[in-house]
Amino acid sequence: MRDCFIYVGRIDELKGIKILFEAWKQMGASAPQLIVCGTGPLEDWCNNFLKDNPDLNIELKGFVPNNEAKKLIANSKALILPTQWYEGFPMTILEAYSVGTPVIGSDIGNDGDLIEDGITGYKFKSDSASLLVEVIQERDFNICDNVKKVYMERYTSKENIRLLEAIYENVK
């Protein structure tokens, strides 16, 4: 039942919430469903935006416990991370990968480094709502098996322990 897109994170300009909402506005009434999980300083802005654009298919869920967020991510076509700044290592990317959900993310920072176009998701130019729309409308999101495979090969705790042990062996 992967028919919607999801955003999970702080509702903040640096996280790209305005770019995300602008993309949905550009798609208009034909936009797929977007579920937004999180709280933050732009919650009022989001509510006002939706009042001004009542035809948009955006659902604001507010705070969602992590286990529920993971279920929503698992049932989504893709997780969208439109960050406008350099992130450390976004856990939401790994959470999406762990359930086989592709990620659409900005081309900057670690988001851009962790996403492999066509393998684990798609990147777009961070400040371009129209390029985000293009990804949403024109890319194939039936890559869930690829996403899960990459997660199993690179990001499981077992694989991380193996890599850490290899580092210690090389330092001896």
PDB file of C-alpha atoms in Angstrom:
ATOM      1  CA  MET A   1       0.000   0.000   0.000  1.00  0.00           C
ATOM      2  CA  ARG A   2       2.784   2.432  -0.912  1.00  0.00           C
ATOM      3  CA  ASP A   3       0.719   5.265  -2.312  1.00  0.00           C
ATOM      4  CA  CYS A   4       1.755   8.331  -0.316  1.00  0.00           C
ATOM      5  CA  PHE A   5       4.935  10.246   0.389  1.00  0.00           C
ATOM      6  CA  ILE A   6       6.136  11.113   3.881  1.00  0.00           C
ATOM      7  CA  TYR A   7       8.219  13.729   5.653  1.00  0.00           C
ATOM      8  CA  VAL A   8       9.445  12.966   9.156  1.00  0.00           C
ATOM      9  CA  GLY A   9      11.379  15.638  11.010  1.00  0.00           C
ATOM     10  CA  ARG A  10      11.444  19.074  12.525  1.00  0.00           C
ATOM     11  CA  ILE A  11       9.028  21.556  10.959  1.00  0.00           C
ATOM     12  CA  ASP A  12      11.684  24.151  10.196  1.00  0.00           C
ATOM     13  CA  GLU A  13      12.880  26.213   7.250  1.00  0.00           C
ATOM     14  CA  LEU A  14      16.361  24.642   7.428  1.00  0.00           C
ATOM     15  CA  LYS A  15      14.770  21.208   7.062  1.00  0.00           C
ATOM     16  CA  GLY A  16      13.145  22.351   3.806  1.00  0.00           C
ATOM     17  CA  ILE A  17       9.485  22.345   4.798  1.00  0.00           C
ATOM     18  CA  LYS A  18       8.776  25.434   2.659  1.00  0.00           C
ATOM     19  CA  ILE A  19      10.357  23.811  -0.430  1.00  0.00           C
ATOM     20  CA  LEU A  20       8.294  20.676   0.233  1.00  0.00           C
ATOM     21  CA  PHE A  21       5.005  22.557   0.536  1.00  0.00           C
ATOM     22  CA  GLU A  22       5.824  24.661  -2.522  1.00  0.00           C
ATOM     23  CA  ALA A  23       6.353  21.446  -4.516  1.00  0.00           C
ATOM     24  CA  TRP A  24       2.895  20.221  -3.471  1.00  0.00           C
ATOM     25  CA  LYS A  25       1.425  23.599  -4.400  1.00  0.00           C
ATOM     26  CA  GLN A  26       3.005  23.332  -7.858  1.00  0.00           C
ATOM     27  CA  MET A  27       1.421  19.884  -8.329  1.00  0.00           C
ATOM     28  CA  GLY A  28      -1.937  21.221  -7.148  1.00  0.00           C
ATOM     29  CA  ALA A  29      -4.990  19.028  -6.714  1.00  0.00           C
ATOM     30  CA  SER A  30      -3.326  16.192  -8.656  1.00  0.00           C
ATOM     31  CA  ALA A  31      -0.542  15.864  -6.046  1.00  0.00           C
ATOM     32  CA  PRO A  32      -0.208  12.533  -4.271  1.00  0.00           C
ATOM     33  CA  GLN A  33      -0.849  12.399  -0.548  1.00  0.00           C
ATOM     34  CA  LEU A  34       1.903  13.824   1.667  1.00  0.00           C
ATOM     35  CA  ILE A  35       2.019  12.898   5.335  1.00  0.00           C
ATOM     36  CA  VAL A  36       4.023  15.288   7.518  1.00  0.00           C
ATOM     37  CA  CYS A  37       5.177  14.042  10.926  1.00  0.00           C
ATOM     38  CA  GLY A  38       6.871  16.397  13.332  1.00  0.00           C
ATOM     39  CA  THR A  39       6.713  19.615  15.258  1.00  0.00           C
ATOM     40  CA  GLY A  40       8.690  22.821  15.136  1.00  0.00           C
ATOM     41  CA  PRO A  41       8.758  26.560  14.682  1.00  0.00           C
ATOM     42  CA  LEU A  42       6.932  26.564  11.326  1.00  0.00           C
ATOM     43  CA  GLU A  43       3.828  24.647  12.409  1.00  0.00           C
ATOM     44  CA  ASP A  44       1.695  27.797  12.264  1.00  0.00           C
ATOM     45  CA  TRP A  45       3.149  28.636   8.852  1.00  0.00           C
ATOM     46  CA  CYS A  46       2.189  25.134   7.619  1.00  0.00           C
ATOM     47  CA  ASN A  47      -1.368  25.442   8.957  1.00  0.00           C
ATOM     48  CA  ASN A  48      -1.774  28.856   7.330  1.00  0.00           C
ATOM     49  CA  PHE A  49      -0.328  27.550   4.053  1.00  0.00           C
ATOM     50  CA  LEU A  50      -2.880  24.736   4.039  1.00  0.00           C
ATOM     51  CA  LYS A  51      -5.722  27.151   4.813  1.00  0.00           C
ATOM     52  CA  ASP A  52      -4.633  29.257   1.838  1.00  0.00           C
ATOM     53  CA  ASN A  53      -4.293  26.135  -0.351  1.00  0.00           C
ATOM     54  CA  PRO A  54      -7.151  23.852   0.755  1.00  0.00           C
ATOM     55  CA  ASP A  55      -6.947  21.528  -2.269  1.00  0.00           C
ATOM     56  CA  LEU A  56      -3.497  20.214  -1.380  1.00  0.00           C
ATOM     57  CA  ASN A  57      -3.316  16.604  -0.311  1.00  0.00           C
ATOM     58  CA  ILE A  58      -1.167  17.217   2.799  1.00  0.00           C
ATOM     59  CA  GLU A  59      -1.871  15.744   6.218  1.00  0.00           C
ATOM     60  CA  LEU A  60      -0.130  17.262   9.250  1.00  0.00           C
ATOM     61  CA  LYS A  61       0.167  14.621  11.960  1.00  0.00           C
ATOM     62  CA  GLY A  62       2.236  16.592  14.478  1.00  0.00           C
ATOM     63  CA  PHE A  63       4.357  14.591  16.891  1.00  0.00           C
ATOM     64  CA  VAL A  64       4.382  10.894  16.051  1.00  0.00           C
ATOM     65  CA  PRO A  65       6.168   8.295  18.231  1.00  0.00           C
ATOM     66  CA  ASN A  66       9.142   6.656  16.521  1.00  0.00           C
ATOM     67  CA  ASN A  67       7.540   3.216  16.186  1.00  0.00           C
ATOM     68  CA  GLU A  68       4.463   4.723  14.501  1.00  0.00           C
ATOM     69  CA  ALA A  69       6.660   6.877  12.243  1.00  0.00           C
ATOM     70  CA  LYS A  70       8.539   3.767  11.105  1.00  0.00           C
ATOM     71  CA  LYS A  71       5.240   2.073  10.196  1.00  0.00           C
ATOM     72  CA  LEU A  72       4.188   5.126   8.187  1.00  0.00           C
ATOM     73  CA  ILE A  73       7.573   5.199   6.440  1.00  0.00           C
ATOM     74  CA  ALA A  74       7.251   1.484   5.616  1.00  0.00           C
ATOM     75  CA  ASN A  75       3.880   2.147   3.959  1.00  0.00           C
ATOM     76  CA  SER A  76       5.062   5.153   1.945  1.00  0.00           C
ATOM     77  CA  LYS A  77       6.233   5.367  -1.640  1.00  0.00           C
ATOM     78  CA  ALA A  78       9.234   7.440  -0.493  1.00  0.00           C
ATOM     79  CA  LEU A  79      10.538   9.477   2.423  1.00  0.00           C
ATOM     80  CA  ILE A  80      11.275  13.077   1.426  1.00  0.00           C
ATOM     81  CA  LEU A  81      14.115  14.990   3.098  1.00  0.00           C
ATOM     82  CA  PRO A  82      14.356  18.410   1.435  1.00  0.00           C
ATOM     83  CA  THR A  83      16.998  19.763   3.834  1.00  0.00           C
ATOM     84  CA  GLN A  84      18.495  23.157   3.149  1.00  0.00           C
ATOM     85  CA  TRP A  85      21.608  22.677   5.258  1.00  0.00           C
ATOM     86  CA  TYR A  86      24.316  20.134   5.916  1.00  0.00           C
ATOM     87  CA  GLU A  87      23.031  17.291   8.062  1.00  0.00           C
ATOM     88  CA  GLY A  88      25.200  14.951  10.093  1.00  0.00           C
ATOM     89  CA  PHE A  89      23.942  11.425   9.450  1.00  0.00           C
ATOM     90  CA  PRO A  90      20.146  11.508   9.231  1.00  0.00           C
ATOM     91  CA  MET A  91      18.702   8.513  11.046  1.00  0.00           C
ATOM     92  CA  THR A  92      15.468   8.840   9.085  1.00  0.00           C
ATOM     93  CA  ILE A  93      17.373   7.739   5.976  1.00  0.00           C
ATOM     94  CA  LEU A  94      18.483   4.529   7.696  1.00  0.00           C
ATOM     95  CA  GLU A  95      15.008   3.980   9.107  1.00  0.00           C
ATOM     96  CA  ALA A  96      13.585   4.278   5.591  1.00  0.00           C
ATOM     97  CA  TYR A  97      16.243   1.986   4.120  1.00  0.00           C
ATOM     98  CA  SER A  98      15.627  -0.610   6.866  1.00  0.00           C
ATOM     99  CA  VAL A  99      12.030  -1.034   5.670  1.00  0.00           C
ATOM    100  CA  GLY A 100      12.871  -0.801   1.959  1.00  0.00           C
ATOM    101  CA  THR A 101      11.502   2.716   1.440  1.00  0.00           C
ATOM    102  CA  PRO A 102      13.377   4.919  -1.068  1.00  0.00           C
ATOM    103  CA  VAL A 103      14.461   8.408  -0.045  1.00  0.00           C
ATOM    104  CA  ILE A 104      14.142  11.640  -2.011  1.00  0.00           C
ATOM    105  CA  GLY A 105      16.647  14.113  -0.653  1.00  0.00           C
ATOM    106  CA  SER A 106      18.513  17.305  -1.252  1.00  0.00           C
ATOM    107  CA  ASP A 107      21.786  17.041  -3.102  1.00  0.00           C
ATOM    108  CA  ILE A 108      23.757  18.644  -0.268  1.00  0.00           C
ATOM    109  CA  GLY A 109      25.625  17.196   2.683  1.00  0.00           C
ATOM    110  CA  ASN A 110      25.308  13.622   3.825  1.00  0.00           C
ATOM    111  CA  ASP A 111      21.768  13.357   2.477  1.00  0.00           C
ATOM    112  CA  GLY A 112      23.213  13.688  -1.019  1.00  0.00           C
ATOM    113  CA  ASP A 113      26.038  11.283  -0.188  1.00  0.00           C
ATOM    114  CA  LEU A 114      23.804   8.560   1.273  1.00  0.00           C
ATOM    115  CA  ILE A 115      21.262   8.534  -1.554  1.00  0.00           C
ATOM    116  CA  GLU A 116      22.224   6.709  -4.742  1.00  0.00           C
ATOM    117  CA  ASP A 117      20.078   7.844  -7.677  1.00  0.00           C
ATOM    118  CA  GLY A 118      17.913   4.999  -8.905  1.00  0.00           C
ATOM    119  CA  ILE A 119      19.288   2.573  -6.301  1.00  0.00           C
ATOM    120  CA  THR A 120      18.181   3.891  -2.895  1.00  0.00           C
ATOM    121  CA  GLY A 121      16.196   6.925  -4.003  1.00  0.00           C
ATOM    122  CA  TYR A 122      16.658  10.195  -5.860  1.00  0.00           C
ATOM    123  CA  LYS A 123      18.316  13.554  -5.304  1.00  0.00           C
ATOM    124  CA  PHE A 124      17.191  17.008  -6.366  1.00  0.00           C
ATOM    125  CA  LYS A 125      18.774  20.467  -6.243  1.00  0.00           C
ATOM    126  CA  SER A 126      18.127  21.564  -2.680  1.00  0.00           C
ATOM    127  CA  ASP A 127      16.529  24.939  -3.404  1.00  0.00           C
ATOM    128  CA  SER A 128      14.290  23.851  -6.282  1.00  0.00           C
ATOM    129  CA  ALA A 129      10.683  22.888  -5.605  1.00  0.00           C
ATOM    130  CA  SER A 130      10.174  22.335  -9.352  1.00  0.00           C
ATOM    131  CA  LEU A 131      13.006  19.772  -9.478  1.00  0.00           C
ATOM    132  CA  LEU A 132      11.486  18.026  -6.464  1.00  0.00           C
ATOM    133  CA  VAL A 133       8.180  17.896  -8.376  1.00  0.00           C
ATOM    134  CA  GLU A 134      10.011  16.395 -11.349  1.00  0.00           C
ATOM    135  CA  VAL A 135      11.465  13.622  -9.175  1.00  0.00           C
ATOM    136  CA  ILE A 136       8.085  12.859  -7.598  1.00  0.00           C
ATOM    137  CA  GLN A 137       6.258  12.754 -10.925  1.00  0.00           C
ATOM    138  CA  GLU A 138       8.839  11.155 -13.201  1.00  0.00           C
ATOM    139  CA  ARG A 139      10.877   8.655 -11.193  1.00  0.00           C
ATOM    140  CA  ASP A 140      10.241   4.978 -10.596  1.00  0.00           C
ATOM    141  CA  PHE A 141       9.791   4.165  -6.914  1.00  0.00           C
ATOM    142  CA  ASN A 142       9.591   0.408  -7.425  1.00  0.00           C
ATOM    143  CA  ILE A 143      13.147   0.085  -6.123  1.00  0.00           C
ATOM    144  CA  CYS A 144      12.261  -1.187  -2.648  1.00  0.00           C
ATOM    145  CA  ASP A 145      14.235  -4.417  -3.087  1.00  0.00           C
ATOM    146  CA  ASN A 146      17.351  -2.409  -4.011  1.00  0.00           C
ATOM    147  CA  VAL A 147      16.908  -0.176  -0.981  1.00  0.00           C
ATOM    148  CA  LYS A 148      16.564  -3.126   1.394  1.00  0.00           C
ATOM    149  CA  LYS A 149      19.573  -4.871  -0.178  1.00  0.00           C
ATOM    150  CA  VAL A 150      21.784  -1.807   0.292  1.00  0.00           C
ATOM    151  CA  TYR A 151      20.640  -1.542   3.905  1.00  0.00           C
ATOM    152  CA  MET A 152      21.483  -5.197   4.586  1.00  0.00           C
ATOM    153  CA  GLU A 153      24.907  -4.863   2.908  1.00  0.00           C
ATOM    154  CA  ARG A 154      25.989  -1.589   4.547  1.00  0.00           C
ATOM    155  CA  TYR A 155      23.968  -0.447   7.508  1.00  0.00           C
ATOM    156  CA  THR A 156      22.929  -3.299   9.787  1.00  0.00           C
ATOM    157  CA  SER A 157      24.422  -3.461  13.282  1.00  0.00           C
ATOM    158  CA  LYS A 158      26.198  -6.687  12.306  1.00  0.00           C
ATOM    159  CA  GLU A 159      27.869  -4.981   9.339  1.00  0.00           C
ATOM    160  CA  ASN A 160      28.832  -1.965  11.459  1.00  0.00           C
ATOM    161  CA  ILE A 161      30.425  -4.204  14.088  1.00  0.00           C
ATOM    162  CA  ARG A 162      32.377  -5.996  11.352  1.00  0.00           C
ATOM    163  CA  LEU A 163      33.647  -2.652  10.017  1.00  0.00           C
ATOM    164  CA  LEU A 164      34.575  -1.437  13.490  1.00  0.00           C
ATOM    165  CA  GLU A 165      36.480  -4.646  14.215  1.00  0.00           C
ATOM    166  CA  ALA A 166      38.338  -4.254  10.909  1.00  0.00           C
ATOM    167  CA  ILE A 167      39.358  -0.728  11.931  1.00  0.00           C
ATOM    168  CA  TYR A 168      40.711  -2.008  15.266  1.00  0.00           C
ATOM    169  CA  GLU A 169      42.600  -4.797  13.480  1.00  0.00           C
ATOM    170  CA  ASN A 170      44.254  -2.269  11.164  1.00  0.00           C
ATOM    171  CA  VAL A 171      45.391  -0.129  14.103  1.00  0.00           C
ATOM    172  CA  LYS A 172      47.126  -2.981  15.949  1.00  0.00           C
TER     173      LYS A 172
END
